[in-house]
Amino acid sequence: MGRVLHCRTRIPSGMGRACPLVPLDSYLLRGVTAFGRLSHEHYGEMGPFGFPAQEAAAEPSHVCCSSGSRKSYWKHLDVRPCVQIVGCQVRRDPPNSTERYTRWINQLAPDQLLTQVFTSNGPTVIMPTWFCSRAWFSYVGPFDEGGKGEPEDLLFFYSHLRKGGGVIRVDQSLLLYRYHPNAATHSVLETTIWTHRVRFLEEWALPHWATFTIWNAGRQGRRLYRSLTAGMRRKVVAFCDVDENKIRKGFYCHEDSQERPKPRVPILHFRAARPPFVICVKLDLTGGAFEDNLRSLHLQEGRDFLHFS
């Protein structure tokens, strides 16, 4: 079986070449609408995406490093095709805020920038660092300015991937990203994001698999199963877990199903289950135990498993 994620969309002519760059002195913008206007009017062929996460914040939510250090960013872009979103590593302020997320966003391998687009962390390069061609931005479409409560960065990122775009990270910390507890991002309901994530998983990944196993027979795994469309639920051949109590139970019964008899999905030990897996176990939370179990199976991410934690 080939990799799940690949470019399935024809790229418009003229967008496969390298793009000239317009140096930027600053991109501390305020709000999605301001960004949309600035992108179209001021930045020529290449433009940044970053804007503060909270318009009313007493200080900017992010600060670019010196223009000298950003030259490597532009040099990196100058040899890439115009269908990429390019981001960079970040430093957090305060340094200990969102530690797990910061490790994830800074340490993903290049292949994982595509294979881990389904997790609850959202886009695999952090939105305030995004940079892409103006032509590509116009082709993908503007941000959804539905207002407070819309995950506009996630929706744009998914649209970018649907249209064949790629993701690149410059492995230098070029942005100081401040944490604000009242940032607008916290106004987006988890249930809204969950719905978008499930639909994207069903559209972008699950059609490539005839059957699959959900890794986690607990709350999150069962929630994913119930959230799937009926056709995708029928592809689920098993849950797997390490919890002996769940394994001894033997099956999960979908009580809310209108089918008769109600579907019963086996619960197996992870070593007895067969890939591919949709993994609903959070990363970096078990002291390495889960990651060790996954590595022991010698699987290939993107082909044999995807993370949906």
Short mmCIF file of N, CA and C in Angstrom, two decimals, residues 70-227:
data_model
loop_
_atom_site.label_atom_id
_atom_site.label_comp_id
_atom_site.label_asym_id
_atom_site.label_seq_id
_atom_site.Cartn_x
_atom_site.Cartn_y
_atom_site.Cartn_z
N ARG A 70 16.15 36.46 9.34
CA ARG A 70 15.09 36.02 8.44
C ARG A 70 15.59 35.80 7.01
N LYS A 71 16.83 36.25 6.71
CA LYS A 71 17.33 36.06 5.35
C LYS A 71 17.38 34.58 4.99
N SER A 72 17.69 33.72 5.98
CA SER A 72 17.73 32.29 5.69
C SER A 72 16.34 31.77 5.33
N TYR A 73 15.31 32.37 5.94
CA TYR A 73 13.92 32.03 5.63
C TYR A 73 13.64 32.30 4.16
N TRP A 74 13.98 33.52 3.72
CA TRP A 74 13.70 33.90 2.34
C TRP A 74 14.55 33.10 1.36
N LYS A 75 15.80 32.84 1.73
CA LYS A 75 16.67 32.04 0.86
C LYS A 75 16.08 30.65 0.66
N HIS A 76 15.54 30.08 1.76
CA HIS A 76 14.92 28.76 1.69
C HIS A 76 13.74 28.78 0.72
N LEU A 77 12.93 29.84 0.82
CA LEU A 77 11.77 29.95 -0.05
C LEU A 77 12.15 30.13 -1.51
N ASP A 78 13.28 30.80 -1.75
CA ASP A 78 13.63 31.19 -3.10
C ASP A 78 13.88 30.00 -4.03
N VAL A 79 14.15 28.82 -3.45
CA VAL A 79 14.43 27.66 -4.29
C VAL A 79 13.28 26.65 -4.25
N ARG A 80 12.15 27.03 -3.67
CA ARG A 80 11.02 26.11 -3.55
C ARG A 80 9.91 26.51 -4.51
N PRO A 81 9.11 25.54 -4.96
CA PRO A 81 7.97 25.89 -5.79
C PRO A 81 6.95 26.69 -5.02
N CYS A 82 6.08 27.36 -5.77
CA CYS A 82 5.15 28.32 -5.18
C CYS A 82 3.93 27.69 -4.53
N VAL A 83 3.87 26.37 -4.41
CA VAL A 83 2.68 25.73 -3.87
C VAL A 83 2.89 25.29 -2.43
N GLN A 84 3.86 25.86 -1.75
CA GLN A 84 4.18 25.46 -0.39
C GLN A 84 3.71 26.51 0.61
N ILE A 85 3.29 26.04 1.78
CA ILE A 85 3.28 26.89 2.98
C ILE A 85 4.59 26.60 3.69
N VAL A 86 5.33 27.66 3.98
CA VAL A 86 6.61 27.52 4.68
C VAL A 86 6.48 28.18 6.04
N GLY A 87 6.91 27.47 7.07
CA GLY A 87 6.94 28.02 8.42
C GLY A 87 8.30 27.82 9.03
N CYS A 88 8.40 28.03 10.32
CA CYS A 88 9.68 27.87 11.00
C CYS A 88 9.45 27.38 12.42
N GLN A 89 10.53 27.08 13.10
CA GLN A 89 10.46 26.75 14.52
C GLN A 89 10.22 28.02 15.32
N VAL A 90 9.75 27.85 16.55
CA VAL A 90 9.40 29.00 17.39
C VAL A 90 9.96 28.83 18.79
N ARG A 91 10.07 29.95 19.49
CA ARG A 91 10.34 29.97 20.93
C ARG A 91 9.10 30.50 21.63
N ARG A 92 8.80 29.92 22.78
CA ARG A 92 7.61 30.33 23.52
C ARG A 92 7.97 31.34 24.60
N ASP A 93 7.03 32.22 24.90
CA ASP A 93 7.15 33.18 25.99
C ASP A 93 5.82 33.20 26.73
N PRO A 94 5.78 32.75 28.00
CA PRO A 94 6.87 32.21 28.81
C PRO A 94 7.40 30.87 28.25
N PRO A 95 8.67 30.55 28.55
CA PRO A 95 9.29 29.36 27.95
C PRO A 95 8.59 28.05 28.26
N ASN A 96 7.92 27.96 29.42
CA ASN A 96 7.30 26.69 29.82
C ASN A 96 5.83 26.60 29.43
N SER A 97 5.32 27.52 28.62
CA SER A 97 3.91 27.45 28.22
C SER A 97 3.75 26.47 27.05
N THR A 98 2.69 25.69 27.10
CA THR A 98 2.35 24.69 26.07
C THR A 98 3.58 23.88 25.66
N GLU A 99 4.24 23.26 26.64
CA GLU A 99 5.51 22.58 26.39
C GLU A 99 5.37 21.43 25.39
N ARG A 100 4.34 20.59 25.57
CA ARG A 100 4.17 19.44 24.67
C ARG A 100 3.91 19.92 23.25
N TYR A 101 3.06 20.91 23.10
CA TYR A 101 2.75 21.44 21.77
C TYR A 101 4.00 22.05 21.12
N THR A 102 4.76 22.80 21.89
CA THR A 102 5.96 23.43 21.34
C THR A 102 6.98 22.39 20.90
N ARG A 103 7.14 21.33 21.68
CA ARG A 103 8.04 20.25 21.25
C ARG A 103 7.55 19.64 19.94
N TRP A 104 6.25 19.40 19.87
CA TRP A 104 5.67 18.79 18.67
C TRP A 104 5.91 19.67 17.45
N ILE A 105 5.59 20.95 17.55
CA ILE A 105 5.66 21.83 16.39
C ILE A 105 7.11 22.04 15.93
N ASN A 106 8.06 21.92 16.86
CA ASN A 106 9.47 22.16 16.51
C ASN A 106 10.22 20.90 16.09
N GLN A 107 9.70 19.72 16.44
CA GLN A 107 10.49 18.50 16.25
C GLN A 107 9.92 17.54 15.21
N LEU A 108 8.82 17.86 14.57
CA LEU A 108 8.29 16.98 13.53
C LEU A 108 9.32 16.79 12.43
N ALA A 109 9.46 15.55 11.98
CA ALA A 109 10.32 15.26 10.83
C ALA A 109 9.65 15.78 9.56
N PRO A 110 10.41 16.02 8.48
CA PRO A 110 9.81 16.56 7.25
C PRO A 110 8.60 15.77 6.76
N ASP A 111 8.66 14.43 6.77
CA ASP A 111 7.51 13.63 6.32
C ASP A 111 6.30 13.82 7.22
N GLN A 112 6.53 14.06 8.51
CA GLN A 112 5.43 14.19 9.46
C GLN A 112 4.67 15.50 9.29
N LEU A 113 5.23 16.45 8.57
CA LEU A 113 4.50 17.69 8.30
C LEU A 113 3.25 17.41 7.48
N LEU A 114 3.21 16.26 6.80
CA LEU A 114 2.00 15.83 6.09
C LEU A 114 1.27 14.71 6.81
N THR A 115 1.99 13.78 7.41
CA THR A 115 1.30 12.63 8.01
C THR A 115 0.60 12.99 9.32
N GLN A 116 1.00 14.06 10.00
CA GLN A 116 0.39 14.40 11.29
C GLN A 116 -0.56 15.59 11.20
N VAL A 117 -1.17 15.78 10.05
CA VAL A 117 -2.10 16.90 9.88
C VAL A 117 -3.48 16.63 10.49
N PHE A 118 -3.70 15.44 11.02
CA PHE A 118 -5.03 15.08 11.55
C PHE A 118 -5.13 15.25 13.06
N THR A 119 -4.04 15.58 13.76
CA THR A 119 -4.07 15.62 15.22
C THR A 119 -4.79 16.86 15.72
N SER A 120 -5.09 16.86 17.01
CA SER A 120 -5.76 18.00 17.62
C SER A 120 -4.85 19.22 17.72
N ASN A 121 -3.56 19.05 17.44
CA ASN A 121 -2.64 20.19 17.47
C ASN A 121 -2.86 21.15 16.31
N GLY A 122 -3.52 20.69 15.26
CA GLY A 122 -3.79 21.57 14.13
C GLY A 122 -2.68 21.56 13.10
N PRO A 123 -2.52 22.67 12.36
CA PRO A 123 -1.51 22.72 11.30
C PRO A 123 -0.12 22.37 11.82
N THR A 124 0.65 21.70 10.98
CA THR A 124 1.95 21.17 11.40
C THR A 124 3.08 22.19 11.33
N VAL A 125 2.82 23.36 10.77
CA VAL A 125 3.69 24.52 11.00
C VAL A 125 2.80 25.60 11.58
N ILE A 126 3.29 26.26 12.59
CA ILE A 126 2.43 27.15 13.37
C ILE A 126 2.04 28.38 12.54
N MET A 127 0.78 28.75 12.60
CA MET A 127 0.22 29.72 11.68
C MET A 127 0.93 31.08 11.66
N PRO A 128 1.36 31.65 12.78
CA PRO A 128 2.03 32.96 12.70
C PRO A 128 3.33 32.95 11.92
N THR A 129 3.86 31.77 11.59
CA THR A 129 5.10 31.70 10.81
C THR A 129 4.86 31.44 9.33
N TRP A 130 3.61 31.30 8.91
CA TRP A 130 3.32 30.91 7.53
C TRP A 130 3.80 31.96 6.53
N PHE A 131 4.28 31.45 5.40
CA PHE A 131 4.72 32.29 4.30
C PHE A 131 4.40 31.52 3.02
N CYS A 132 3.79 32.18 2.04
CA CYS A 132 3.53 31.52 0.77
C CYS A 132 3.39 32.55 -0.33
N SER A 133 3.28 32.10 -1.56
CA SER A 133 3.15 33.04 -2.67
C SER A 133 1.76 33.65 -2.67
N ARG A 134 1.70 34.89 -3.11
CA ARG A 134 0.42 35.58 -3.22
C ARG A 134 -0.50 34.85 -4.20
N ALA A 135 0.08 34.35 -5.30
CA ALA A 135 -0.73 33.63 -6.29
C ALA A 135 -1.35 32.38 -5.69
N TRP A 136 -0.57 31.67 -4.86
CA TRP A 136 -1.10 30.46 -4.23
C TRP A 136 -2.18 30.79 -3.22
N PHE A 137 -1.96 31.86 -2.44
CA PHE A 137 -2.98 32.29 -1.48
C PHE A 137 -4.30 32.59 -2.20
N SER A 138 -4.20 33.29 -3.33
CA SER A 138 -5.41 33.64 -4.09
C SER A 138 -6.08 32.38 -4.65
N TYR A 139 -5.28 31.40 -5.05
CA TYR A 139 -5.82 30.16 -5.61
C TYR A 139 -6.52 29.32 -4.53
N VAL A 140 -5.88 29.22 -3.37
CA VAL A 140 -6.47 28.42 -2.29
C VAL A 140 -7.75 29.08 -1.80
N GLY A 141 -7.74 30.40 -1.72
CA GLY A 141 -8.93 31.10 -1.27
C GLY A 141 -8.67 31.84 0.01
N PRO A 142 -9.46 32.86 0.32
CA PRO A 142 -9.23 33.66 1.53
C PRO A 142 -9.60 32.88 2.78
N PHE A 143 -9.19 33.44 3.91
CA PHE A 143 -9.60 32.87 5.18
C PHE A 143 -11.11 32.96 5.33
N ASP A 144 -11.67 31.97 6.03
CA ASP A 144 -13.08 32.00 6.39
C ASP A 144 -13.23 33.02 7.52
N GLU A 145 -13.84 34.16 7.21
CA GLU A 145 -13.97 35.23 8.20
C GLU A 145 -15.34 35.16 8.87
N GLY A 146 -15.74 33.93 9.21
CA GLY A 146 -17.02 33.73 9.87
C GLY A 146 -17.08 34.32 11.26
N GLY A 147 -15.92 34.75 11.77
CA GLY A 147 -15.89 35.41 13.06
C GLY A 147 -15.44 34.52 14.18
N LYS A 148 -15.65 34.98 15.38
CA LYS A 148 -15.22 34.27 16.57
C LYS A 148 -15.80 32.87 16.60
N GLY A 149 -14.93 31.90 16.90
CA GLY A 149 -15.38 30.52 16.96
C GLY A 149 -15.08 29.70 15.73
N GLU A 150 -14.54 30.34 14.67
CA GLU A 150 -14.16 29.60 13.47
C GLU A 150 -12.65 29.33 13.47
N PRO A 151 -12.23 28.08 13.27
CA PRO A 151 -10.79 27.78 13.22
C PRO A 151 -10.23 28.12 11.83
N GLU A 152 -10.14 29.43 11.53
CA GLU A 152 -9.84 29.85 10.16
C GLU A 152 -8.49 29.36 9.67
N ASP A 153 -7.50 29.26 10.57
CA ASP A 153 -6.18 28.77 10.12
C ASP A 153 -6.25 27.30 9.74
N LEU A 154 -6.98 26.50 10.53
CA LEU A 154 -7.13 25.08 10.22
C LEU A 154 -7.87 24.87 8.91
N LEU A 155 -8.94 25.64 8.69
CA LEU A 155 -9.72 25.49 7.46
C LEU A 155 -8.90 25.88 6.23
N PHE A 156 -8.11 26.94 6.35
CA PHE A 156 -7.25 27.33 5.23
C PHE A 156 -6.19 26.25 4.98
N PHE A 157 -5.62 25.71 6.05
CA PHE A 157 -4.60 24.67 5.93
C PHE A 157 -5.17 23.45 5.21
N TYR A 158 -6.36 23.02 5.59
CA TYR A 158 -6.99 21.87 4.93
C TYR A 158 -7.25 22.17 3.45
N SER A 159 -7.73 23.38 3.15
CA SER A 159 -7.97 23.75 1.76
C SER A 159 -6.67 23.74 0.96
N HIS A 160 -5.61 24.23 1.57
CA HIS A 160 -4.28 24.22 0.96
C HIS A 160 -3.86 22.79 0.60
N LEU A 161 -4.06 21.85 1.52
CA LEU A 161 -3.68 20.46 1.26
C LEU A 161 -4.59 19.83 0.20
N ARG A 162 -5.86 20.11 0.27
CA ARG A 162 -6.80 19.56 -0.72
C ARG A 162 -6.41 19.96 -2.15
N LYS A 163 -5.86 21.14 -2.29
CA LYS A 163 -5.51 21.66 -3.62
C LYS A 163 -4.09 21.30 -4.03
N GLY A 164 -3.45 20.42 -3.28
CA GLY A 164 -2.15 19.91 -3.68
C GLY A 164 -0.97 20.63 -3.09
N GLY A 165 -1.18 21.48 -2.10
CA GLY A 165 -0.08 22.22 -1.50
C GLY A 165 0.79 21.36 -0.60
N GLY A 166 2.02 21.80 -0.39
CA GLY A 166 2.96 21.12 0.49
C GLY A 166 3.26 21.94 1.71
N VAL A 167 4.07 21.38 2.60
CA VAL A 167 4.42 22.03 3.86
C VAL A 167 5.92 21.90 4.08
N ILE A 168 6.56 23.00 4.38
CA ILE A 168 8.00 23.03 4.66
C ILE A 168 8.22 23.79 5.96
N ARG A 169 9.17 23.33 6.76
CA ARG A 169 9.55 24.06 7.97
C ARG A 169 11.03 24.42 7.90
N VAL A 170 11.34 25.68 8.11
CA VAL A 170 12.73 26.10 8.25
C VAL A 170 13.17 25.77 9.67
N ASP A 171 14.21 24.98 9.82
CA ASP A 171 14.60 24.51 11.14
C ASP A 171 15.51 25.51 11.85
N GLN A 172 14.97 26.70 12.00
CA GLN A 172 15.57 27.73 12.83
C GLN A 172 14.43 28.40 13.60
N SER A 173 14.72 28.81 14.82
CA SER A 173 13.71 29.48 15.64
C SER A 173 13.72 30.96 15.29
N LEU A 174 12.79 31.38 14.45
CA LEU A 174 12.76 32.74 13.92
C LEU A 174 11.60 33.55 14.46
N LEU A 175 10.87 33.00 15.44
CA LEU A 175 9.72 33.72 15.95
C LEU A 175 9.56 33.46 17.44
N LEU A 176 9.33 34.52 18.19
CA LEU A 176 8.99 34.42 19.60
C LEU A 176 7.47 34.47 19.71
N TYR A 177 6.90 33.39 20.21
CA TYR A 177 5.44 33.22 20.22
C TYR A 177 4.94 33.34 21.64
N ARG A 178 4.25 34.44 21.92
CA ARG A 178 3.79 34.70 23.27
C ARG A 178 2.48 33.99 23.55
N TYR A 179 2.35 33.48 24.76
CA TYR A 179 1.11 32.82 25.18
C TYR A 179 0.20 33.83 25.85
N HIS A 180 -1.05 33.90 25.39
CA HIS A 180 -2.06 34.77 26.00
C HIS A 180 -3.27 33.91 26.37
N PRO A 181 -3.60 33.81 27.64
CA PRO A 181 -4.74 32.96 28.03
C PRO A 181 -6.06 33.42 27.44
N ASN A 182 -6.17 34.69 27.03
CA ASN A 182 -7.42 35.20 26.46
C ASN A 182 -7.36 35.30 24.94
N ALA A 183 -6.43 34.59 24.32
CA ALA A 183 -6.29 34.66 22.87
C ALA A 183 -7.55 34.14 22.18
N ALA A 184 -7.80 34.69 20.98
CA ALA A 184 -9.02 34.31 20.25
C ALA A 184 -9.07 32.83 19.94
N THR A 185 -7.91 32.20 19.83
CA THR A 185 -7.88 30.77 19.50
C THR A 185 -8.62 29.94 20.54
N HIS A 186 -8.66 30.43 21.80
CA HIS A 186 -9.33 29.68 22.85
C HIS A 186 -10.85 29.77 22.75
N SER A 187 -11.37 30.63 21.86
CA SER A 187 -12.81 30.75 21.71
C SER A 187 -13.38 29.70 20.76
N VAL A 188 -12.52 28.96 20.07
CA VAL A 188 -12.99 27.94 19.14
C VAL A 188 -13.35 26.69 19.92
N LEU A 189 -14.56 26.21 19.76
CA LEU A 189 -15.01 25.05 20.51
C LEU A 189 -14.29 23.79 20.03
N GLU A 190 -13.94 22.93 20.98
CA GLU A 190 -13.29 21.67 20.63
C GLU A 190 -14.19 20.83 19.74
N THR A 191 -15.49 20.88 19.95
CA THR A 191 -16.40 20.08 19.13
C THR A 191 -16.41 20.56 17.67
N THR A 192 -16.23 21.87 17.46
CA THR A 192 -16.14 22.39 16.10
C THR A 192 -14.91 21.87 15.40
N ILE A 193 -13.77 21.94 16.09
CA ILE A 193 -12.52 21.45 15.52
C ILE A 193 -12.61 19.95 15.27
N TRP A 194 -13.18 19.21 16.22
CA TRP A 194 -13.32 17.76 16.07
C TRP A 194 -14.09 17.41 14.78
N THR A 195 -15.20 18.10 14.54
CA THR A 195 -16.00 17.82 13.35
C THR A 195 -15.20 18.05 12.08
N HIS A 196 -14.46 19.14 12.00
CA HIS A 196 -13.62 19.41 10.82
C HIS A 196 -12.54 18.35 10.67
N ARG A 197 -11.93 17.94 11.78
CA ARG A 197 -10.86 16.94 11.72
C ARG A 197 -11.38 15.59 11.22
N VAL A 198 -12.52 15.17 11.73
CA VAL A 198 -13.08 13.87 11.32
C VAL A 198 -13.43 13.89 9.84
N ARG A 199 -14.06 14.97 9.39
CA ARG A 199 -14.42 15.05 7.97
C ARG A 199 -13.18 15.04 7.08
N PHE A 200 -12.11 15.72 7.50
CA PHE A 200 -10.89 15.74 6.70
C PHE A 200 -10.23 14.36 6.69
N LEU A 201 -10.24 13.68 7.83
CA LEU A 201 -9.71 12.32 7.89
C LEU A 201 -10.48 11.41 6.94
N GLU A 202 -11.80 11.51 6.94
CA GLU A 202 -12.62 10.67 6.06
C GLU A 202 -12.39 10.99 4.58
N GLU A 203 -12.14 12.23 4.30
CA GLU A 203 -11.95 12.65 2.91
C GLU A 203 -10.54 12.34 2.41
N TRP A 204 -9.54 12.57 3.25
CA TRP A 204 -8.16 12.61 2.78
C TRP A 204 -7.39 11.32 3.02
N ALA A 205 -7.78 10.53 4.01
CA ALA A 205 -6.99 9.35 4.38
C ALA A 205 -7.75 8.05 4.27
N LEU A 206 -8.92 7.97 4.88
CA LEU A 206 -9.61 6.69 5.00
C LEU A 206 -10.02 6.07 3.67
N PRO A 207 -10.29 6.84 2.61
CA PRO A 207 -10.61 6.18 1.33
C PRO A 207 -9.49 5.31 0.79
N HIS A 208 -8.26 5.52 1.24
CA HIS A 208 -7.13 4.72 0.76
C HIS A 208 -7.05 3.35 1.42
N TRP A 209 -7.82 3.13 2.48
CA TRP A 209 -7.76 1.88 3.23
C TRP A 209 -9.07 1.12 3.08
N ALA A 210 -8.97 -0.17 2.78
CA ALA A 210 -10.17 -1.00 2.70
C ALA A 210 -10.74 -1.26 4.10
N THR A 211 -9.85 -1.46 5.07
CA THR A 211 -10.22 -1.64 6.47
C THR A 211 -9.16 -0.97 7.32
N PHE A 212 -9.48 -0.73 8.59
CA PHE A 212 -8.48 -0.19 9.52
C PHE A 212 -8.90 -0.51 10.96
N THR A 213 -7.91 -0.36 11.86
CA THR A 213 -8.09 -0.59 13.29
C THR A 213 -7.95 0.73 14.02
N ILE A 214 -8.80 0.98 15.00
CA ILE A 214 -8.67 2.17 15.85
C ILE A 214 -7.86 1.79 17.08
N TRP A 215 -6.73 2.45 17.26
CA TRP A 215 -5.85 2.17 18.41
C TRP A 215 -6.32 3.04 19.56
N ASN A 216 -7.03 2.48 20.46
CA ASN A 216 -7.57 3.06 21.70
C ASN A 216 -9.03 2.65 21.81
N ALA A 217 -9.28 1.73 22.71
CA ALA A 217 -10.65 1.27 22.95
C ALA A 217 -11.33 2.10 24.02
N GLY A 218 -10.67 3.17 24.44
CA GLY A 218 -11.24 4.05 25.46
C GLY A 218 -12.12 5.13 24.85
N ARG A 219 -12.29 6.20 25.62
CA ARG A 219 -13.25 7.24 25.25
C ARG A 219 -12.98 7.85 23.89
N GLN A 220 -11.72 8.23 23.61
CA GLN A 220 -11.42 8.92 22.36
C GLN A 220 -11.59 8.00 21.15
N GLY A 221 -11.16 6.75 21.28
CA GLY A 221 -11.33 5.82 20.18
C GLY A 221 -12.80 5.56 19.87
N ARG A 222 -13.59 5.37 20.92
CA ARG A 222 -15.03 5.15 20.70
C ARG A 222 -15.71 6.39 20.13
N ARG A 223 -15.27 7.54 20.58
CA ARG A 223 -15.84 8.79 20.04
C ARG A 223 -15.55 8.91 18.54
N LEU A 224 -14.32 8.58 18.14
CA LEU A 224 -14.01 8.63 16.71
C LEU A 224 -14.91 7.66 15.95
N TYR A 225 -15.05 6.45 16.45
CA TYR A 225 -15.89 5.45 15.77
C TYR A 225 -17.31 5.98 15.59
N ARG A 226 -17.88 6.55 16.65
CA ARG A 226 -19.25 7.06 16.56
C ARG A 226 -19.37 8.26 15.63
N SER A 227 -18.28 9.03 15.47
CA SER A 227 -18.31 10.24 14.65
C SER A 227 -18.18 9.94 13.16
#
